[in-house]
mmCIF file of C-alpha atoms in Angstrom:
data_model
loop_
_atom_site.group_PDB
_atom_site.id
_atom_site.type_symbol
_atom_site.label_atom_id
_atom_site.label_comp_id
_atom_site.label_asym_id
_atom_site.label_seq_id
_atom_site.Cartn_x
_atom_site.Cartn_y
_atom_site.Cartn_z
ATOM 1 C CA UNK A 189 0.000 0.000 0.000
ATOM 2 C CA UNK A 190 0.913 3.369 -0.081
ATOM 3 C CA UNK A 191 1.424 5.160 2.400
ATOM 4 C CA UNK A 192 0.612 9.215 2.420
ATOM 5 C CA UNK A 193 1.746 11.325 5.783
ATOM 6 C CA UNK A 194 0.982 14.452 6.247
ATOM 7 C CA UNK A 195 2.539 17.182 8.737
ATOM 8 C CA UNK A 196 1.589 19.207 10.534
ATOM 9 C CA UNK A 197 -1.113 17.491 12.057
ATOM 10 C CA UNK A 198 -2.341 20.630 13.648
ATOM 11 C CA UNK A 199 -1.872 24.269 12.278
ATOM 12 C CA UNK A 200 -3.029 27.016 14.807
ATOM 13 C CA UNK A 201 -3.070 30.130 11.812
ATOM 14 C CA UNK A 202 -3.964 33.961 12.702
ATOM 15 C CA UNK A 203 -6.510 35.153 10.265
ATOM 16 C CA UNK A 204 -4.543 36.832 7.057
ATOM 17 C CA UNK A 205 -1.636 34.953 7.541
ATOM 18 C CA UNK A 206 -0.534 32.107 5.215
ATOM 19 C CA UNK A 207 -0.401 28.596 5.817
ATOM 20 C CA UNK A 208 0.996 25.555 4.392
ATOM 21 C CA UNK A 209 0.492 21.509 4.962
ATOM 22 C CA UNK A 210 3.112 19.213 3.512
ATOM 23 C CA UNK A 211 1.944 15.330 2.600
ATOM 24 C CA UNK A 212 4.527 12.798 1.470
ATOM 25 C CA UNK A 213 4.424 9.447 -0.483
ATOM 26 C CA UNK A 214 5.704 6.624 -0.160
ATOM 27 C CA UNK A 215 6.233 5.955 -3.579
ATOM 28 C CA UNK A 216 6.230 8.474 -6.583
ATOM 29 C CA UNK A 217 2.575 9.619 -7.613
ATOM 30 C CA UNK A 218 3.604 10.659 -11.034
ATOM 31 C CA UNK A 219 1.085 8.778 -13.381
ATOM 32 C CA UNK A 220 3.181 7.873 -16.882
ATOM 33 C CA UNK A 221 0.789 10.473 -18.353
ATOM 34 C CA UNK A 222 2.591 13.461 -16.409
ATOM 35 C CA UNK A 223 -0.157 13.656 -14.095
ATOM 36 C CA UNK A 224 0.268 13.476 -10.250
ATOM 37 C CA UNK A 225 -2.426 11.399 -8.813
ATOM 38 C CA UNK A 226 -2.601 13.864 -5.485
ATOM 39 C CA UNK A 227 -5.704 15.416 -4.526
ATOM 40 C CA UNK A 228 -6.573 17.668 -1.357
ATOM 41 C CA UNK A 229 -9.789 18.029 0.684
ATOM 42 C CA UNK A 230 -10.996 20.052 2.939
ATOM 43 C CA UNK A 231 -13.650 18.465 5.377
ATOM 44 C CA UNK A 232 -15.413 21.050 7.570
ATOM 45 C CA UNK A 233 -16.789 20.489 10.911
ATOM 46 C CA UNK A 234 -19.781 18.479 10.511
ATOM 47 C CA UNK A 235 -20.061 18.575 6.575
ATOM 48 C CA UNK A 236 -18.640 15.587 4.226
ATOM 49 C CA UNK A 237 -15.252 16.388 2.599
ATOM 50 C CA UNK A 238 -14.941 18.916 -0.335
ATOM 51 C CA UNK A 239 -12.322 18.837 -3.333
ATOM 52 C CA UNK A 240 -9.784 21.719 -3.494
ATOM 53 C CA UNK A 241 -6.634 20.449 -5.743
ATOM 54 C CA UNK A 242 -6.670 17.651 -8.295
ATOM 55 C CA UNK A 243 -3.423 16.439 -9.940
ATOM 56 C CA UNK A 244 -1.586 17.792 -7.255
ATOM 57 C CA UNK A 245 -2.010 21.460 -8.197
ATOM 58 C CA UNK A 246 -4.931 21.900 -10.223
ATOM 59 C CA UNK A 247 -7.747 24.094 -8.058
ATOM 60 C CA UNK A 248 -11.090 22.332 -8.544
ATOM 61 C CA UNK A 249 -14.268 24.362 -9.800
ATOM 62 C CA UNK A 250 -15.540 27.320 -7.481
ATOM 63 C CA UNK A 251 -12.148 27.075 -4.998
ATOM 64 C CA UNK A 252 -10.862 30.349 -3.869
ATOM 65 C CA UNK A 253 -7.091 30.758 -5.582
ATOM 66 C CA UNK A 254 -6.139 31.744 -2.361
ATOM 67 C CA UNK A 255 -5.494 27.866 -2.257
ATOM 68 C CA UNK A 256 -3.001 26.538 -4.364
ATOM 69 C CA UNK A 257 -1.360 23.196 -4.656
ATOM 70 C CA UNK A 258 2.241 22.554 -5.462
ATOM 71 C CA UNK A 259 4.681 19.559 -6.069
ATOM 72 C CA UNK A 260 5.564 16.376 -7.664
ATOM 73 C CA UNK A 261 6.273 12.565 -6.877
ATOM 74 C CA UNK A 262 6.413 12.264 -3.870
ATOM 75 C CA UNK A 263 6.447 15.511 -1.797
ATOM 76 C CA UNK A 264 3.609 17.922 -2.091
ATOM 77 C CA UNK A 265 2.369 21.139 -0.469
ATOM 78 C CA UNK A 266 -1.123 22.941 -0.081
ATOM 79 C CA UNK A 267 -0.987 26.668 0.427
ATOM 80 C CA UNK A 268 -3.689 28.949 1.577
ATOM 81 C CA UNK A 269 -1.990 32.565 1.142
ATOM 82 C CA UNK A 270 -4.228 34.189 3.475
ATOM 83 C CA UNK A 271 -6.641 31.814 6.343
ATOM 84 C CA UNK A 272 -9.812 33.117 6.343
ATOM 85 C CA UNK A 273 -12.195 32.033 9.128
ATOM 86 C CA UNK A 274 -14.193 29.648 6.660
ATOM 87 C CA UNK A 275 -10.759 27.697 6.208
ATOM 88 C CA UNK A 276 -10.965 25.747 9.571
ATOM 89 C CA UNK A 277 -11.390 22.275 9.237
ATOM 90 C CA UNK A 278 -9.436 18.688 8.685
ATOM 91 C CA UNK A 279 -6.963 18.914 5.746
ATOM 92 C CA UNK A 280 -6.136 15.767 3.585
ATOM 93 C CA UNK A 281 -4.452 14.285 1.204
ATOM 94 C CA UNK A 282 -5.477 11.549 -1.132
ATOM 95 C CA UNK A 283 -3.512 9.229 -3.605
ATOM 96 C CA UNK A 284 -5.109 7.506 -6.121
ATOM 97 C CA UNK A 285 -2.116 5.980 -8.119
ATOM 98 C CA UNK A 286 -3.071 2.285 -7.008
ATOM 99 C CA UNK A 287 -5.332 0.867 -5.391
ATOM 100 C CA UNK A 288 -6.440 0.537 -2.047
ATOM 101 C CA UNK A 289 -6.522 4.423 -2.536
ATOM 102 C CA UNK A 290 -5.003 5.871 0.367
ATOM 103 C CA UNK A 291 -5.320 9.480 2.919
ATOM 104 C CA UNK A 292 -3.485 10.954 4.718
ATOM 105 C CA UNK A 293 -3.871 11.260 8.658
ATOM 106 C CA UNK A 294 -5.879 15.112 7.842
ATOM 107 C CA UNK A 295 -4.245 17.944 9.363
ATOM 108 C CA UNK A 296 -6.550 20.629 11.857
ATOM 109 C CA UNK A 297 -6.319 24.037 10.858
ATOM 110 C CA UNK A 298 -7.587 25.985 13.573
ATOM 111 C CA UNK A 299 -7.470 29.695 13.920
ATOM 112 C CA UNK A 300 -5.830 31.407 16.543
ATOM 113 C CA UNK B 150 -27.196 20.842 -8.958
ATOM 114 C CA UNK B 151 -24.916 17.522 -8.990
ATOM 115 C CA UNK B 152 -26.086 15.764 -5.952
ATOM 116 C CA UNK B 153 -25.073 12.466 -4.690
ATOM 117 C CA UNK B 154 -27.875 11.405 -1.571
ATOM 118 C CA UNK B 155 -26.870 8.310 0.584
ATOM 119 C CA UNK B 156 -29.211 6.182 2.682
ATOM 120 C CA UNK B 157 -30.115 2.845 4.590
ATOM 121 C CA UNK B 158 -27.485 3.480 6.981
ATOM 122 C CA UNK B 159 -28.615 2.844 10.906
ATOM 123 C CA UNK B 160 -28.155 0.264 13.774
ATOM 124 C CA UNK B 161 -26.941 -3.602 13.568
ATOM 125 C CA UNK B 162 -25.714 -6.438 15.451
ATOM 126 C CA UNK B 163 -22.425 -7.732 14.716
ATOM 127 C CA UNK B 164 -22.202 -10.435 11.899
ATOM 128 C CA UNK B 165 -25.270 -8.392 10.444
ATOM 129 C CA UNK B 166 -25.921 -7.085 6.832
ATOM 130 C CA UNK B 167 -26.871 -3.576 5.429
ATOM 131 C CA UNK B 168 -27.361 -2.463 2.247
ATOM 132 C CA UNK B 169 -26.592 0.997 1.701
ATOM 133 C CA UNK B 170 -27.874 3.333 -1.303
ATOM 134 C CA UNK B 171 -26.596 6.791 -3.283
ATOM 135 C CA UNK B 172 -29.016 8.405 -5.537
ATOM 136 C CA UNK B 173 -27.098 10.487 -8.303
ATOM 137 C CA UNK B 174 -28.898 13.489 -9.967
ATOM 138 C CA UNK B 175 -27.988 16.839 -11.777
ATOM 139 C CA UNK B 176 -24.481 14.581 -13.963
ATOM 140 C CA UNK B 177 -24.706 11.724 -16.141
ATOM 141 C CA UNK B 178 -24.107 9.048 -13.572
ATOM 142 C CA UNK B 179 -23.724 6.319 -16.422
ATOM 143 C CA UNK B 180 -20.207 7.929 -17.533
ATOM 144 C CA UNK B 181 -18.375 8.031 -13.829
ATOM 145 C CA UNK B 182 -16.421 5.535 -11.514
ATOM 146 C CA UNK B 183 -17.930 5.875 -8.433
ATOM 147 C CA UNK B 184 -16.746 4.754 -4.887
ATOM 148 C CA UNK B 185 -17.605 4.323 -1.091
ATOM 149 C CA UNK B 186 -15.587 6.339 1.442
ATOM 150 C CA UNK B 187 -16.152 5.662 5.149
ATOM 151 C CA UNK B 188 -15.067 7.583 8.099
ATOM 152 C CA UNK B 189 -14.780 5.988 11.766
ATOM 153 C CA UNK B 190 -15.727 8.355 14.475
ATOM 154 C CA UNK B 191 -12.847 10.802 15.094
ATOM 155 C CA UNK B 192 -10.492 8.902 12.337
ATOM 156 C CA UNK B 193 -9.221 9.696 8.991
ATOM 157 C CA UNK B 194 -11.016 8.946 5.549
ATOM 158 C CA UNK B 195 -11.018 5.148 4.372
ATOM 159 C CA UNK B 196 -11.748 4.414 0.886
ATOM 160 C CA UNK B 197 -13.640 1.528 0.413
ATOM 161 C CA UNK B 198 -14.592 0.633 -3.006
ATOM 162 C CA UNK B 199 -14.993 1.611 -6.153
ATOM 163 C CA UNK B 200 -16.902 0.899 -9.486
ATOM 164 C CA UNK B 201 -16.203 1.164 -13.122
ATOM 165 C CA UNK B 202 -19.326 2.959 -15.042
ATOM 166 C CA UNK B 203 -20.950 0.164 -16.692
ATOM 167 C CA UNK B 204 -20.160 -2.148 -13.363
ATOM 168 C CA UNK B 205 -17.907 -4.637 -14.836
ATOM 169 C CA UNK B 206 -14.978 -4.383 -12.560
ATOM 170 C CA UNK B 207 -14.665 -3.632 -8.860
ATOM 171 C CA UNK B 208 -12.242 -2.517 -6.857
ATOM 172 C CA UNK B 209 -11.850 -2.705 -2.746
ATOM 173 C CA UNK B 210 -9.815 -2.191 -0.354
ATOM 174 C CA UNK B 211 -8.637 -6.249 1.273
ATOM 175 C CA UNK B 212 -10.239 -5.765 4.505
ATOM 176 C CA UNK B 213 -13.219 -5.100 2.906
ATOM 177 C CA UNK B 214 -13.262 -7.861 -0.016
ATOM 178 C CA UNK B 215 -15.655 -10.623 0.517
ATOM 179 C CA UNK B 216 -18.171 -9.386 2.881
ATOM 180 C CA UNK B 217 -18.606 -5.678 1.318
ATOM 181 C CA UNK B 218 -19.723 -5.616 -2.613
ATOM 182 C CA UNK B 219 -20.303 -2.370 -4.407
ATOM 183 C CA UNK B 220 -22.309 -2.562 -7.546
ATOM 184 C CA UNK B 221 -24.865 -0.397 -9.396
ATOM 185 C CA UNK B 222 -28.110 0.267 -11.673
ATOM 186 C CA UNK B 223 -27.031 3.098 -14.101
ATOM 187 C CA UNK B 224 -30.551 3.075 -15.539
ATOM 188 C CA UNK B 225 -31.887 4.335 -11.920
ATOM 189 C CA UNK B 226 -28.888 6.203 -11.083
ATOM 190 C CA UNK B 227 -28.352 4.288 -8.356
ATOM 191 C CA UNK B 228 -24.843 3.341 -6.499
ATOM 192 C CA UNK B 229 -25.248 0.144 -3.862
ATOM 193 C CA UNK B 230 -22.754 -1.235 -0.962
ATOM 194 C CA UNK B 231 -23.775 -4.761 0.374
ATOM 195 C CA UNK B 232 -22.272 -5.097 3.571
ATOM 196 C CA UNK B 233 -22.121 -8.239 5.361
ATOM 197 C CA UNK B 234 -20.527 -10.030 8.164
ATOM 198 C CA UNK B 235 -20.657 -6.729 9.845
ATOM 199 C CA UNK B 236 -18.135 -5.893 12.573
ATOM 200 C CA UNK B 237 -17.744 -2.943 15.419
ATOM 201 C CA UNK B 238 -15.033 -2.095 13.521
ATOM 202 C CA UNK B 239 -17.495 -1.308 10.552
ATOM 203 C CA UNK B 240 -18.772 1.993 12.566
ATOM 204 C CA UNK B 241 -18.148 4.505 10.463
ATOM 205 C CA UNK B 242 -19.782 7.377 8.408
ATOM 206 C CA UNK B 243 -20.177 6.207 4.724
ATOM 207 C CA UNK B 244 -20.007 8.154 1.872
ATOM 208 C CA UNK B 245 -20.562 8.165 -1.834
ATOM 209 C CA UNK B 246 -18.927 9.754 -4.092
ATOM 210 C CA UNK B 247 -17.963 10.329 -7.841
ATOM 211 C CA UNK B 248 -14.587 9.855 -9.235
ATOM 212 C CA UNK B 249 -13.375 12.361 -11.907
ATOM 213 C CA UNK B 250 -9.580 13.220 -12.414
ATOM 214 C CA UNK B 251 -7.937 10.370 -10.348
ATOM 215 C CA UNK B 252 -9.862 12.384 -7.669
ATOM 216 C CA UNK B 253 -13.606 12.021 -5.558
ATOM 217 C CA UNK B 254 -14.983 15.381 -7.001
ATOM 218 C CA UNK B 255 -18.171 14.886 -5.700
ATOM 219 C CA UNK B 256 -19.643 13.965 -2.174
ATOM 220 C CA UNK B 257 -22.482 12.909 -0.624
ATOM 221 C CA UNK B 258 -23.490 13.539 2.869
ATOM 222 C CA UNK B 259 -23.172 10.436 3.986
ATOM 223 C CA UNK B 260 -25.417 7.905 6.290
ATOM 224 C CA UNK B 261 -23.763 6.328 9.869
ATOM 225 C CA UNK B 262 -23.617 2.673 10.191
ATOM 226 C CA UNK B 263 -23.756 1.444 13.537
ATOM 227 C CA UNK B 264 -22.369 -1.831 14.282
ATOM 228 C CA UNK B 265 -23.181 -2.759 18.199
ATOM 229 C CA UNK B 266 -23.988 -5.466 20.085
#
């Protein structure tokens, strides 16, 4: 299987400032078609999770490009360039290179 | 609106069955994969299973294979998990969803299964 970890797995952010989660692969995610098979969710309290980055840095429809998504094989960042309020939540990463598909452990932003 | 709506989840004895259902509306549900993701209480996202779009190959996760089987009815728009043999370990929030771009684009809201005994 592999294996995705993410860090940090808590991110206390001040409102305006910038933030950034790091997840890591065990093995390279770069498909043979030049496509990283790295997404990123954001799963607010209470709600199911929502798609921000596809391909590893491709922002999905209606995501603010305050969020942007960065890296290849296997070490990848998400940015947010300013937190806004609305941003708190569990971060993850997915791979879907092989199967069993695999997250990573989320990561809490929380604002300070 | 794209909307994927989950239900039949609820309460069951260990070594029980559940079958759980997504209705797809507002996308052509006949041209996507689509998967189950599940969520234990306070634990990270698990995927599942997934489906190709005209349900002739399956894919799941080992732990899963042989008692869960995902399948589906493209001419109701309707995604299915069969669960059996069902564990405590099986408590979890489960949730469908559509693949798109070696991603789950989509989500539903999901429906808690409760295994308890």
């Amino acid at each position: 299987d592999i294996v995705v970890t993410q860090s940090p797995l808590s991110l206390p952010v001040t409102p305006g400032e910038p933030a950034s989660i790091s997840c890591r692969s065990g093995q390279s995610l770069l498909q043979s078609n030049g496509y990283n098979h790295l997404g990123w969710y954001l799963q607010k309290p209470g709600q199911s999770p929502q798609l921000l980055i596809y391909f590893g840095s491709n922002r999905a429809s209606g995501v603010p490009d305050r969020f942007s998504g960065s890296g290849s094989g296997t070490d990848f960042t998400l940015k947010i360039s300013r937190v806004e309020a609305e941003d708190v939540g569990v971060y993850y990463c997915m791979q879907a290179l092989q199967n069993p598909i695999t997250f990573g452990q989320g990561t809490r932003l929380e604002i300070k | 609106e794209v909307q994927l709506v989950e239900s039949g989840g609820g309460l069951v004895q260990p070594g029980g069955s559940l079958r759980l259902s997504c209705a797809a509306s507002g996308f052509t549900f006949s041209s996507h994969w689509m998967g189950w993701v599940r969520q234990a209480p306070g634990m990270r996202l698990e995927w599942v299973a997934n489906i190709v779009q005209d349900g002739s190959e399956k894919f799941y996760v080992d732990s899963m294979r042989g008692r869960f089987t995902i399948s589906r009815d493209n001419a109701r728009n309707l995604l299915y998990l069969q669960m059996n043999s069902l564990r405590a370990e099986d408590t979890a929030v489960y949730y469908c969803a559509r693949a798109h771009n070696a991603v789950f684009d989509i989500w539903g809201r999901g429906t808690m299964v409760t295994v308890f005994s």
